[in-house]
Tab-separated table of C-alpha atoms in Angstrom:
chain	number	residue	atom	x	y	z
A	58	MET	CA	226.234	74.907	108.958
A	59	ASN	CA	224.383	76.202	105.959
A	60	THR	CA	224.859	73.754	102.780
A	61	THR	CA	225.401	76.251	100.437
A	62	LYS	CA	228.828	76.511	99.642
A	63	ILE	CA	230.459	79.812	98.436
A	64	GLY	CA	233.666	80.884	96.744
A	65	TRP	CA	234.667	85.047	97.441
A	66	ILE	CA	236.898	86.662	95.006
A	67	GLY	CA	238.572	89.706	96.104
A	68	LEU	CA	239.834	90.560	99.562
A	69	GLY	CA	240.171	94.387	99.828
A	70	ASN	CA	239.130	96.586	102.415
A	71	MET	CA	235.474	95.429	101.751
A	72	GLY	CA	235.717	91.988	100.494
A	73	ILE	CA	237.461	90.611	103.828
A	74	PRO	CA	234.832	91.507	106.735
A	75	MET	CA	232.059	90.938	103.812
A	76	ALA	CA	233.743	87.556	103.738
A	77	GLU	CA	233.653	87.213	107.404
A	78	GLN	CA	229.699	88.003	107.697
A	79	LEU	CA	229.268	84.694	105.481
A	80	ILE	CA	231.955	82.503	107.843
A	81	LYS	CA	230.027	83.312	111.107
A	82	ALA	CA	226.783	82.780	109.292
A	83	ASP	CA	228.542	79.469	109.336
A	84	TYR	CA	228.219	79.111	105.642
A	85	THR	CA	231.279	77.083	103.807
A	86	VAL	CA	233.688	79.649	102.541
A	87	ILE	CA	236.537	79.022	100.108
A	88	VAL	CA	238.370	82.491	99.089
A	89	TYR	CA	240.993	83.231	95.771
A	90	ASN	CA	243.106	86.207	96.129
A	91	ARG	CA	245.729	87.432	93.981
A	92	SER	CA	247.214	88.705	96.983
A	93	LYS	CA	247.478	85.682	99.025
A	94	ASP	CA	248.814	87.386	102.282
A	95	LYS	CA	245.546	88.350	102.646
A	96	GLU	CA	243.495	85.288	102.786
A	97	ALA	CA	245.494	84.441	106.176
A	98	SER	CA	242.843	85.967	108.620
A	99	LEU	CA	239.929	84.307	106.973
A	100	LYS	CA	242.020	80.874	106.991
A	101	GLU	CA	241.997	80.915	110.659
A	102	MET	CA	238.343	81.442	110.980
A	103	GLY	CA	237.766	78.538	108.756
A	104	ALA	CA	238.077	79.511	105.046
A	105	LEU	CA	239.378	77.146	102.583
A	106	ILE	CA	241.803	78.580	99.743
A	107	ALA	CA	241.385	78.266	96.195
A	108	GLU	CA	244.872	78.807	94.085
A	109	THR	CA	242.777	79.553	90.977
A	110	PRO	CA	239.193	81.347	90.338
A	111	LYS	CA	238.487	78.109	88.315
A	112	GLU	CA	239.455	75.989	90.979
A	113	LEU	CA	236.991	77.832	93.157
A	114	ILE	CA	233.992	77.869	90.962
A	115	VAL	CA	234.268	74.456	90.599
A	116	ALA	CA	234.142	73.785	94.099
A	117	THR	CA	231.163	75.956	95.125
A	118	ASP	CA	227.453	76.851	94.509
A	119	VAL	CA	227.845	80.309	94.705
A	120	VAL	CA	230.403	82.601	93.704
A	121	ILE	CA	230.915	86.416	94.496
A	122	VAL	CA	233.365	88.858	93.167
A	123	MET	CA	234.530	91.766	95.026
A	124	VAL	CA	237.109	93.451	93.254
A	125	SER	CA	238.650	96.723	92.032
A	126	ASP	CA	236.995	97.337	88.327
A	127	ASP	CA	235.993	96.728	85.061
A	128	ALA	CA	240.232	95.416	84.204
A	129	ALA	CA	239.881	93.066	87.340
A	130	ILE	CA	236.612	91.576	86.016
A	131	GLU	CA	238.019	90.730	82.935
A	132	GLN	CA	240.764	89.249	84.128
A	133	ILE	CA	238.608	87.390	86.747
A	134	PHE	CA	236.353	86.203	84.502
A	135	LYS	CA	237.957	85.406	80.869
A	136	GLY	CA	241.804	85.041	82.294
A	137	GLU	CA	243.750	81.551	81.506
A	138	GLU	CA	242.455	80.078	84.805
A	139	GLY	CA	239.220	82.321	85.106
A	140	LEU	CA	235.575	81.521	86.081
A	141	PHE	CA	235.132	81.271	82.094
A	142	SER	CA	238.450	78.864	81.613
A	143	ILE	CA	236.064	75.583	82.364
A	144	GLU	CA	232.566	74.657	81.577
A	145	THR	CA	230.346	75.046	84.481
A	146	SER	CA	226.376	75.137	85.026
A	147	GLY	CA	223.756	75.880	87.532
A	148	LYS	CA	226.299	78.273	89.491
A	149	ILE	CA	225.092	81.611	90.951
A	150	ILE	CA	227.936	84.404	90.087
A	151	ILE	CA	227.540	87.119	92.261
A	152	ASN	CA	229.625	90.766	91.336
A	153	MET	CA	229.778	93.135	93.969
A	154	SER	CA	232.025	94.965	92.247
A	155	THR	CA	231.353	98.775	91.503
A	156	VAL	CA	231.779	98.579	87.983
A	157	SER	CA	230.421	99.880	84.476
A	158	PRO	CA	226.845	98.605	83.819
A	159	SER	CA	228.123	97.480	80.096
A	160	ILE	CA	230.646	95.050	81.474
A	161	SER	CA	227.553	93.508	83.713
A	162	LYS	CA	225.286	92.996	81.003
A	163	GLU	CA	228.468	91.454	78.452
A	164	VAL	CA	229.479	88.973	81.360
A	165	ALA	CA	225.347	88.251	82.438
A	166	LYS	CA	225.194	87.199	78.525
A	167	GLN	CA	227.979	84.569	78.777
A	168	CYS	CA	227.030	83.222	82.196
A	169	LYS	CA	223.826	82.873	80.400
A	170	ALA	CA	225.243	80.842	77.696
A	171	LYS	CA	226.994	79.043	79.774
A	172	GLY	CA	223.989	77.788	82.341
A	173	ASN	CA	224.820	79.978	84.799
A	174	PHE	CA	223.125	82.870	86.429
A	175	TYR	CA	224.681	86.555	86.805
A	176	LEU	CA	223.797	89.321	89.184
A	177	ASP	CA	225.666	92.713	89.714
A	178	ALA	CA	225.307	93.545	93.286
A	179	PRO	CA	227.340	96.521	93.986
A	180	VAL	CA	227.077	98.127	97.705
A	181	SER	CA	226.627	101.399	99.320
A	182	GLY	CA	228.386	101.646	102.974
A	183	SER	CA	231.927	101.827	103.842
A	184	VAL	CA	234.557	99.479	105.759
A	185	LYS	CA	232.240	99.867	109.375
A	186	GLN	CA	229.228	98.888	107.386
A	187	ALA	CA	230.978	95.742	106.044
A	188	GLU	CA	232.027	95.035	109.357
A	189	THR	CA	228.804	95.280	111.176
A	190	GLY	CA	226.726	93.697	108.176
A	191	GLN	CA	224.690	96.988	107.404
A	192	LEU	CA	225.498	97.196	103.819
A	193	VAL	CA	222.856	98.224	101.348
A	194	ILE	CA	222.634	95.870	98.315
A	195	MET	CA	221.390	97.242	95.086
A	196	VAL	CA	220.985	94.434	92.746
A	197	GLY	CA	220.303	93.822	88.788
A	198	GLY	CA	219.840	90.313	87.249
A	199	GLU	CA	216.784	87.553	87.013
A	200	GLU	CA	214.223	87.499	90.232
A	201	ALA	CA	214.558	83.751	90.473
A	202	ALA	CA	218.152	84.198	90.865
A	203	PHE	CA	218.289	86.819	93.386
A	204	ASN	CA	215.793	85.173	95.312
A	205	GLN	CA	217.862	82.149	95.647
A	206	VAL	CA	220.613	84.326	97.406
A	207	LYS	CA	218.625	87.057	98.970
A	208	THR	CA	219.391	85.129	102.507
A	209	ILE	CA	223.298	85.179	101.600
A	210	LEU	CA	223.280	89.132	101.043
A	211	GLU	CA	221.253	90.037	103.996
A	212	LYS	CA	224.196	88.113	106.078
A	213	MET	CA	226.201	91.238	104.713
A	214	GLY	CA	223.471	93.959	104.672
A	215	LYS	CA	220.229	95.601	106.095
A	216	LEU	CA	219.052	96.053	102.711
A	217	ALA	CA	219.161	93.688	99.764
A	218	LYS	CA	216.703	95.048	96.888
A	219	LEU	CA	216.243	93.627	93.381
A	220	VAL	CA	216.037	97.291	90.794
A	221	GLY	CA	216.071	95.584	87.390
A	222	GLY	CA	217.832	93.476	85.171
A	223	ASN	CA	221.579	92.801	84.620
A	224	GLY	CA	223.353	96.335	85.058
A	225	ALA	CA	220.824	97.935	86.929
A	226	GLY	CA	222.398	97.406	90.092
A	227	ASN	CA	225.506	99.063	88.874
A	228	SER	CA	223.564	102.113	87.489
A	229	ALA	CA	222.102	102.427	90.947
A	230	LYS	CA	225.410	102.293	92.631
A	231	LEU	CA	227.002	105.021	90.121
A	232	ALA	CA	223.954	107.463	90.581
A	233	ILE	CA	224.299	106.919	94.636
A	234	ASN	CA	228.079	107.460	94.281
A	235	SER	CA	227.764	110.592	92.147
A	236	LEU	CA	225.652	111.877	94.780
A	237	LEU	CA	228.644	111.164	97.433
A	238	ALA	CA	230.726	113.219	95.489
A	239	LEU	CA	228.735	115.893	95.869
A	240	TYR	CA	228.307	115.270	99.493
A	241	ALA	CA	232.174	115.475	100.326
A	242	GLN	CA	232.689	118.396	98.159
A	243	GLY	CA	229.899	119.827	99.685
A	244	LEU	CA	230.727	119.499	103.223
A	245	ALA	CA	234.547	120.246	102.295
A	246	GLU	CA	233.579	123.672	100.660
A	247	THR	CA	230.935	124.505	103.679
A	248	VAL	CA	233.766	123.425	106.398
A	249	LEU	CA	236.349	125.794	104.293
A	250	PHE	CA	233.823	128.738	104.119
A	251	ALA	CA	232.857	128.712	107.919
A	252	ASN	CA	236.486	128.733	108.918
A	253	GLU	CA	236.984	131.564	106.445
A	254	GLN	CA	234.201	133.510	108.492
A	255	GLY	CA	235.917	132.489	112.117
A	256	ILE	CA	233.746	129.385	113.062
A	257	LYS	CA	235.703	126.862	114.288
A	258	THR	CA	234.994	123.248	112.383
A	259	GLU	CA	233.957	121.736	115.643
A	260	ASP	CA	231.103	124.445	115.980
A	261	LEU	CA	229.857	124.343	112.308
A	262	LEU	CA	229.816	120.366	112.594
A	263	GLU	CA	228.109	120.288	115.679
A	264	LEU	CA	225.213	122.371	114.185
A	265	ILE	CA	224.912	120.453	110.495
A	266	ASN	CA	224.744	117.371	112.730
A	267	ASN	CA	221.934	118.771	114.737
A	268	ALA	CA	220.219	119.787	111.655
A	269	ALA	CA	217.676	118.615	109.083
A	270	ILE	CA	221.077	118.340	106.872
A	271	GLY	CA	223.188	116.392	108.996
A	272	ASN	CA	223.434	112.177	108.056
A	273	ILE	CA	225.408	109.710	108.842
A	274	PHE	CA	228.341	110.712	106.168
A	275	THR	CA	228.458	114.293	107.776
A	276	LYS	CA	228.909	112.769	111.195
A	277	ILE	CA	231.901	110.226	109.855
A	278	LYS	CA	233.326	112.577	107.648
A	279	GLY	CA	233.136	115.451	109.767
A	280	ASP	CA	234.989	113.537	112.732
A	281	ALA	CA	237.789	112.831	110.048
A	282	ILE	CA	237.778	116.411	109.038
A	283	ILE	CA	238.416	117.196	112.970
A	284	ALA	CA	240.820	114.582	113.475
A	285	ASP	CA	242.867	115.342	110.584
A	286	HIS	CA	242.828	111.777	109.717
A	287	TYR	CA	242.682	110.742	105.932
A	288	LYS	CA	243.097	106.756	106.122
A	289	ALA	CA	241.281	105.799	103.153
A	290	ALA	CA	237.264	103.921	104.025
A	291	PHE	CA	236.662	104.784	100.475
A	292	ALA	CA	239.861	105.754	98.429
A	293	LEU	CA	239.601	109.561	96.911
A	294	LYS	CA	240.924	107.433	93.620
A	295	HIS	CA	238.055	105.194	93.046
A	296	ILE	CA	235.264	108.219	93.410
A	297	VAL	CA	237.031	109.347	90.055
A	298	LYS	CA	236.572	106.162	88.608
A	299	ASP	CA	232.983	105.946	89.735
A	300	LEU	CA	232.301	109.473	87.790
A	301	ASN	CA	233.813	108.478	85.115
A	302	LEU	CA	231.929	105.581	85.003
A	303	ALA	CA	228.471	107.582	85.096
A	304	LYS	CA	230.267	110.276	82.718
A	305	ALA	CA	230.394	107.279	79.944
A	306	GLU	CA	226.657	105.820	80.802
A	307	GLY	CA	225.421	109.475	80.190
A	308	ILE	CA	225.458	111.688	83.638
A	309	SER	CA	226.242	115.149	82.050
A	310	SER	CA	224.527	117.643	85.092
A	311	PRO	CA	226.349	120.378	86.031
A	312	LEU	CA	227.372	119.404	89.658
A	313	ALA	CA	228.641	115.926	88.311
A	314	LYS	CA	230.639	117.579	85.679
A	315	THR	CA	232.419	120.060	88.227
A	316	ALA	CA	232.952	117.348	90.860
A	317	LEU	CA	234.541	115.024	88.312
A	318	ASN	CA	236.926	117.859	87.862
A	319	THR	CA	237.523	118.508	91.459
A	320	PHE	CA	238.337	115.181	92.258
A	321	GLU	CA	240.285	114.374	89.092
A	322	ASP	CA	242.485	117.517	90.534
A	323	ALA	CA	242.578	116.028	93.772
A	324	ALA	CA	243.633	112.127	92.505
A	325	ALA	CA	247.321	112.935	91.553
A	326	LYS	CA	248.113	114.219	95.485
A	327	TYR	CA	245.445	112.544	97.154
A	328	GLY	CA	244.274	109.518	95.362
A	329	GLU	CA	245.307	106.879	98.049
A	330	GLU	CA	243.700	108.639	100.759
A	331	ASP	CA	239.804	108.937	101.667
A	332	ILE	CA	237.280	110.619	99.490
A	333	ILE	CA	237.047	113.909	102.271
A	334	ALA	CA	240.959	114.575	101.712
A	335	VAL	CA	239.168	116.433	98.647
A	336	ILE	CA	239.128	119.191	101.519
A	337	LYS	CA	243.028	119.533	101.173
A	338	GLN	CA	242.905	120.018	97.562
A	339	LEU	CA	240.189	122.468	98.024
A	340	LYS	CA	242.099	124.234	100.556
A	341	GLY	CA	245.321	124.394	98.363
């Protein structure tokens, strides 16, 4: 068994399969989640349970956080029983959430002042890639800390790459998710245009996926459109959050502005559905 003890905070659609990869790799994993029922499957696999983030950080060497947004990060770190509520040193805290670069820079300074290390390490990929350990992980932070945990990250992803200092991982993720939004809207608009011209969705997608413009995204989301299946692998409301974070960091291109407007309009009705449910909004 690996001797490094890993704490895991956040057991959403991505958090559970990612934590499972570490348990399968024979790490001791201690988990904390606000909704306690989500801890059950990991406990059955051998994970230990912490009642608070405070309890978790004391018992572990590396803490991984995978939550939804900046507000959740504030609570995890600065809450009454949060990671900062007790003095610790020598810990490496890896924030794999998609959050703002600014909050990562802020938390990183506070971690350093306490004698701990902080890495922002968001992921590209969805539930399927999390279940198979094929995520792409982009990391911001100190190289020495990254090198210490790279083996851990590689249990969850096919690529773990340091791209700069604290906040750089988050910036890279926002750039990628901005492209994701363009892919989703572009695919939806293309399908609808073809349908208007009498071309079947199945036929169009077979052409796309055998052409140079085809990719994993067009295959997976094309299949979802054909099946009329929009259960969230990546919820549409999250792309709205990410586009707004990118806007706050300065993205102002015409396509980015258009995508944000489109997805904000779609979120009221389809926010809990998958990102490709934007096709229903565009269809009207």
